[in-house]
C-alpha angles and dihedrals in degrees: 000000000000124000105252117218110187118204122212112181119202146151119247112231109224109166090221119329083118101045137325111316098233079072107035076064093061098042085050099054085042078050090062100034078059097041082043089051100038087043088052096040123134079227093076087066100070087043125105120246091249093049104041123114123278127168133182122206102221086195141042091206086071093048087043088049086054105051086051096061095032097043122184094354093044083057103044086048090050094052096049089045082057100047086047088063086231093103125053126207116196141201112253135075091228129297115315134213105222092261108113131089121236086268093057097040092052084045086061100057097043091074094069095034090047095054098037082053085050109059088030101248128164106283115268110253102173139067132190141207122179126176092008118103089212171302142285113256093257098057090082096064090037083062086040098051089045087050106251120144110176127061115190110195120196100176127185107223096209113122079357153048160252123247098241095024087263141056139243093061116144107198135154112256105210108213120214087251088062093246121116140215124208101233130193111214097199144181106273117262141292086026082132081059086054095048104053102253098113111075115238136027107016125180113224122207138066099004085190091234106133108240095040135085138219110278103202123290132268131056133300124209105223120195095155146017094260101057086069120339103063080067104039105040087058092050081048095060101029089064090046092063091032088061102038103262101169099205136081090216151063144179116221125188130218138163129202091267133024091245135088122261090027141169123264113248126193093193091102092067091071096040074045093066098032079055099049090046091052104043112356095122089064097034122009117200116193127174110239147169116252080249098054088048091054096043086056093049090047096055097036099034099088120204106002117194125236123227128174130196142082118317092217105214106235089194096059093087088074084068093069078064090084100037099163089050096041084059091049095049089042089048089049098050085053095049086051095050091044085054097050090053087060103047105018092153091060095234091131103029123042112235085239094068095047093047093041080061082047103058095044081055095056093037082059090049094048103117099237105080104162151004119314088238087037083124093042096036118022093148102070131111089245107038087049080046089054095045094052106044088048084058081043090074094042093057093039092052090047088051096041094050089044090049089058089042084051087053090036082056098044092053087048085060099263102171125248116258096259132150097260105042117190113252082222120117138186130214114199116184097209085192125109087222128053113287122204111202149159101239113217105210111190126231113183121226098258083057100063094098093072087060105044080044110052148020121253149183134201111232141178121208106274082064092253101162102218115202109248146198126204120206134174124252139164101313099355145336150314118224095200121201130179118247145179115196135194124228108296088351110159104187124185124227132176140203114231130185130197117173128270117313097004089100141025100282112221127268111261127239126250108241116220118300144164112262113241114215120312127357140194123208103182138166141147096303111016137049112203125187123184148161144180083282087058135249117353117187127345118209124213101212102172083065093025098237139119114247104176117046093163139268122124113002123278100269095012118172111247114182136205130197134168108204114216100349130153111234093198078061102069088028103088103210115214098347089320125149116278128211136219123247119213105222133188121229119204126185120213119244113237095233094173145007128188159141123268107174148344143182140159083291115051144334117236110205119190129209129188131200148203116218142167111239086032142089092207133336121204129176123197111205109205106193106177118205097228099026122094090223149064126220114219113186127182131212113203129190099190124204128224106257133171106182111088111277158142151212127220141186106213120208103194115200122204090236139015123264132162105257136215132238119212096225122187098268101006146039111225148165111282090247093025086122143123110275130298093001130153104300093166091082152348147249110210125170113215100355150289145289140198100246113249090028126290119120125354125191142200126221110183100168103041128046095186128093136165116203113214109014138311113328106160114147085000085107094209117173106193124063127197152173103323133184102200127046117210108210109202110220096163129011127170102181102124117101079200149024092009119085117261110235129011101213113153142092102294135186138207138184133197132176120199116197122167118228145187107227147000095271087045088057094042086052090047093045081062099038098050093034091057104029123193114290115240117197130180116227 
């Protein structure tokens, strides 16, 4: 028998890298008109069953794109290019970075299976990824809900990996659900442009396929299969068996052109045939569907193995590259969320507007985020064009999710902006489990004299008087008051005023001042003690441990630089080598600890910091007297800097655990992953937890941590017990895509809460991630 080669062609889907994406929108629902003509030619009809054309969409967002532009006719052709089975439509939106919650990713996948339902299609039953090195856990079972049974991954090991270490492994991905989806870990894309099977313009070199060599350098023009294929497809082969490669197949991607975001081409259905006359009956190359590719391995395969656990995503570091733009994206998919919990019948505000803050959620998590030469040329127009319009999503997401939560508020009786606001508030605990809480309720500066001139009380309506503390803020002040809330409670206060002496006045704050010798913050579940050296030791007293013993601060800055290296280097292109880089790790020095206010409420302690890669680097530490949790919030000036580096904010533990990571759609073991996954770092959702209970921690502005110590480029593959966490807040790595330097004024919070067990973190992970709404009104 022959060895099948099976050809998918395809477009990858960058949004810009190529070009502005405004653009890039036009040339890929051009991508599919072309793929929709060449799939319904009269042409198709001469050609033999194994050569005719055959394209699969790997996205839904170019299909979308071009039923936009073509309108009614564009979607009557689509469809009949789909019933034809010339024509594939997949699963997914485009290629994610591992930046949306479980709502947003099942979101992703509803735009192909809703239109595919609508105009009463087969069922889609494949999915594709092409470039990204992964997924979070629960995207298997969000594939799996929406019926899709295949995943075909082409990933691009640069800055990344394989499972396995290697590609063309088939293997079943259990989902936590216990489901499982056939997936084809394959050799990354474009690799039939490389091999000569795609007529025209044809790089030769490394063609980053493990058993082969690099054959010269240049271009090569092919018009037939014997001008570079005949060669290259043997070699091909040849290494395969050479190597051990157990199967008599392969799929193999291209594109029309050996470039991202190409045009379709049908000129490898002739070379295909003319292939298939001369040497068929040694290798036989046939055009296919990613279905009909997975029906034949399923059938041919043998006897695949099943692994469970999380697919890291090695690409979502580049992320931390944007780091303004990354808090506003991750403040907007929480807004939304919080929305939705309001109003999660949709009777305030339209599902159109929830799902148009959506989409711009899921645009800013697509995986392309600059300009292919952003590291060479960051000074050009365009790569400056592409930069901007990829924040442009993020911003437009966080506005668009605010603006529901502002309806979601008005319905809720939020009063209208007059001259005389009502001093009435309302808390809504939008959980479906009790919420404790210390609600902010705003005063606006004008409003100040109410407050010098008389005495005043927050009450509810049953006249309960609640201790307060007042505390400045931008443009006014919070009146803070402690509350516990049951599920879905909205309870009403006031603040009412009498003059002076006709009330107990409220306690007054502590303004800032040094801190004189030891002292002891304590309340139901934590144990502080601090001095003007810092914090000393933290005491966990829900399990009854000590968690801090000392060593660097609680949220530290630690930085990395390597000076003069060359990131291609470390990068390992297409299987390549990869080197080393020699890096250099420097711990921020504690200059000053204090307090800088505190009230019957809580006590508010600032740290600042020198550190190298920083003009200056301050942490406020919040500890409430009746909260389990402390708010830690960071302050970071961050320098220019070209070298490759990096900025962390270090949380050290008093002793090693294995830790847990909130995925979208699951909560797993740090490591608990398929194998030989990114083990360097990892992608969380809303935060982390020591595993069996202990400390958990939320992380709302970065997504990113490392377990250990600092791994990057150091490719592991393995995590375990760990006593520092090393929270990423910029990170420049990247020689393309990813914007070059981080410097700004940036901010971080973190919330630390102790807990008995797993299903307590993961509950405190959601309560301290949506906190209770509070509206005036």
């Amino acid at each position: 028998m022959p060895f099948e080669i099976f050809l998918v062609m395809h477009s990858h889907i960058d949004v810009g890298y190529t070009d502005r994406q405004e653009r890039i929108a036009d040339y890929q629902a051009d991508f599919i008109r072309q793929a929709v003509d060449y799939a319904l030619s009269d042409k198709q009809k001469n050609r033999a069953e194994d050569a005719k054309f055959k394209f699969t969409a790997e996205g839904f967002w170019a299909a979308e794109r071009f039923l936009e532009k073509y309108g009614r006719e564009g979607e009557r052709r689509l469809i009949a290019a789909v019933k034809s089975g010339y024509f594939e439509l997949t699963g997914c939106y485009f290629h994610l970075a591992e930046l949306l919650n479980y709502e947003n990713l099942n979101r992703s996948v509803s735009f192909a299976c809703d239109f595919v339902k609508k105009h009463k299609l087969k069922a889609l039953d494949t999915a594709m990824a092409a470039d990204i090195n992964g997924f979070s856990i629960g995207m298997s079972d969000v594939l799996y809900d929406a019926g899709i049974r295949y995943l075909s991954a082409s990933i691009n090991t640069h800055h990344g990996g394989a499972p396995f270490g290697r590609p063309m492994v088939p293997f079943y991905w259990k989902t936590p659900k216990g489901n499982r989806l056939l997936v084809w870990n394959g050799l990354t894309y474009h690799k039939a442009n490389l091999l000569g099977i795609v007529p025209g313009s044809a790089p030769i070199g490394d063609p980053g396929i493990p058993g082969m060599k690099a054959d010269g350098t240049g271009v090569i023009d092919v018009k037939g299969p014997d001008d570079y294929a005949a060669k290259r497809l043997f070699q091909m082969v040849e290494g395969f068996q050479r190597n051990g490669y157990p199967y008599p197949f392969t799929l193999i991607m291209g594109s029309g052109l050996y470039t991202d975001n190409s045009p379709p081409f049908d000129g490898p259905c002739e070379l295909i045939e003319e292939w298939n006359r001369q040497y068929g009956d040694r290798i036989h190359l046939r055009t296919a569907t990613l279905a009909e590719f997975f029906a034949y391995l399923a059938k041919n395969a043998g006897d695949i193995r099943e692994y469970e656990g999380d697919w890291n995503d090695w690409w979502t570091d580049g992320a931390l590259s944007t780091p303004d733009e990354l808090r506003l994206h991750r403040n907007a998919q929480r807004v939304l969320r919080t929305a939705s919990l309001l109003d999660p019948g949709d009777a305030v505000i339209p599902k159109a507007q929830k799902d148009a803050a959506a989409k711009q959620l899921i645009l800013y998590a697509e995986h392309t985020w600059g300009h292919s030469h952003s590291f060479h040329d960051p000074c050009k127009l365009i790569v400056r064009q592409l930069d901007a319009r990829k924040s442009a999503a993020a911003v437009q997401a966080d506005i668009l999710a605010c603006t529901a939560l502002d309806k979601a508020s008005k319905a809720l009786g939020e009063a209208e902006f007059d001259a005389r606001k009502p001093f009435g508030y309302l808390a809504v605990n939008p959980h479906g489990f009790s919420a404790d809480c210390v609600a902010y309720l705003p005063t606006d500066f004008w409003e100040e004299v109410y407050f010098s001139d008389n005495d005043y009380q927050v009450v509810d309506e049953d006249g309960k008087v609640y201790p307060h503390q007042r505390t400045t803020t931008l443009r006014g002040a919070f009146v803070c008051v402690a509350l516990s809330l049951l599920p879905k409670e909205r309870r009403r206060l006031h603040i009412r005023f009498a003059p002076k002496g006709k009330q107990t006045p409220a306690p007054a704050e502590t303004p800032d001042g040094a801190i004189r010798g030891e002292t002891v913050f304590e309340n139901a579940y934590y144990k502080a003690a601090y001095s003007a050296r810092g914090f000393g030791e933290i005491i966990d007293k829900v399990n009854g441990e000590t968690v801090y013993d000392g060593g660097p601060q609680p949220a530290a800055p630690v930085y990395q630089v390597f000076k003069g290296a060359n990131r291609w280097d470390a990068a390992g292109f297409g299987y390549s080598a990869r080197k080393k880089m020699a890096g250099e790790v420097l711990n921020g020095e504690l200059t000053d600890f204090k307090v800088k206010t505190a009230g019957g409420l809580f006590i508010v302690l600032a740290a600042e910091f020198k550190t190298a890669g920083a003009r200056y680097y301050r942490v406020d530490y919040t500890l409430y007297k009746t909260l389990n949790r402390i708010d830690i919030s960071v302050a970071l000036a961050k320098d220019l800097v070209l070298d490759p580096e990096g900025m962390y904010a270090v949380f050290p533990f008093a002793r090693a655990s294995d830790w847990r990571l909130d995925k979208a759609g699951g909560f797993i073991k740090a490591g608990f992953g398929l194998p030989q996954t990114c083990c360097d770092y990892f992608n969380f959702d809303r935060g982390v937890a020591r595993d069996g209970g202990g400390v958990a921690i939320n992380s709302p502005d970065t997504p990113l941590v490392m377990t250990g110590g600092l791994k990057l480029w150091e490719y592991t593959t393995q995590a375990g017990p760990a006593d520092k966490l090393y929270f990423w807040l910029t990170n420049n790595k990247w020689e393309t895509n990813f914007r070059t330097q981080c410097a700004g004024m940036l901010g971080y919070r973190f919330a630390l809460s102790f807990v008995k067990n797993d299903a307590d973190a993961l509950q405190m992970l959601d309560k301290n991630d949506i906190e209770p709404l509070i509206i005036r009104g």
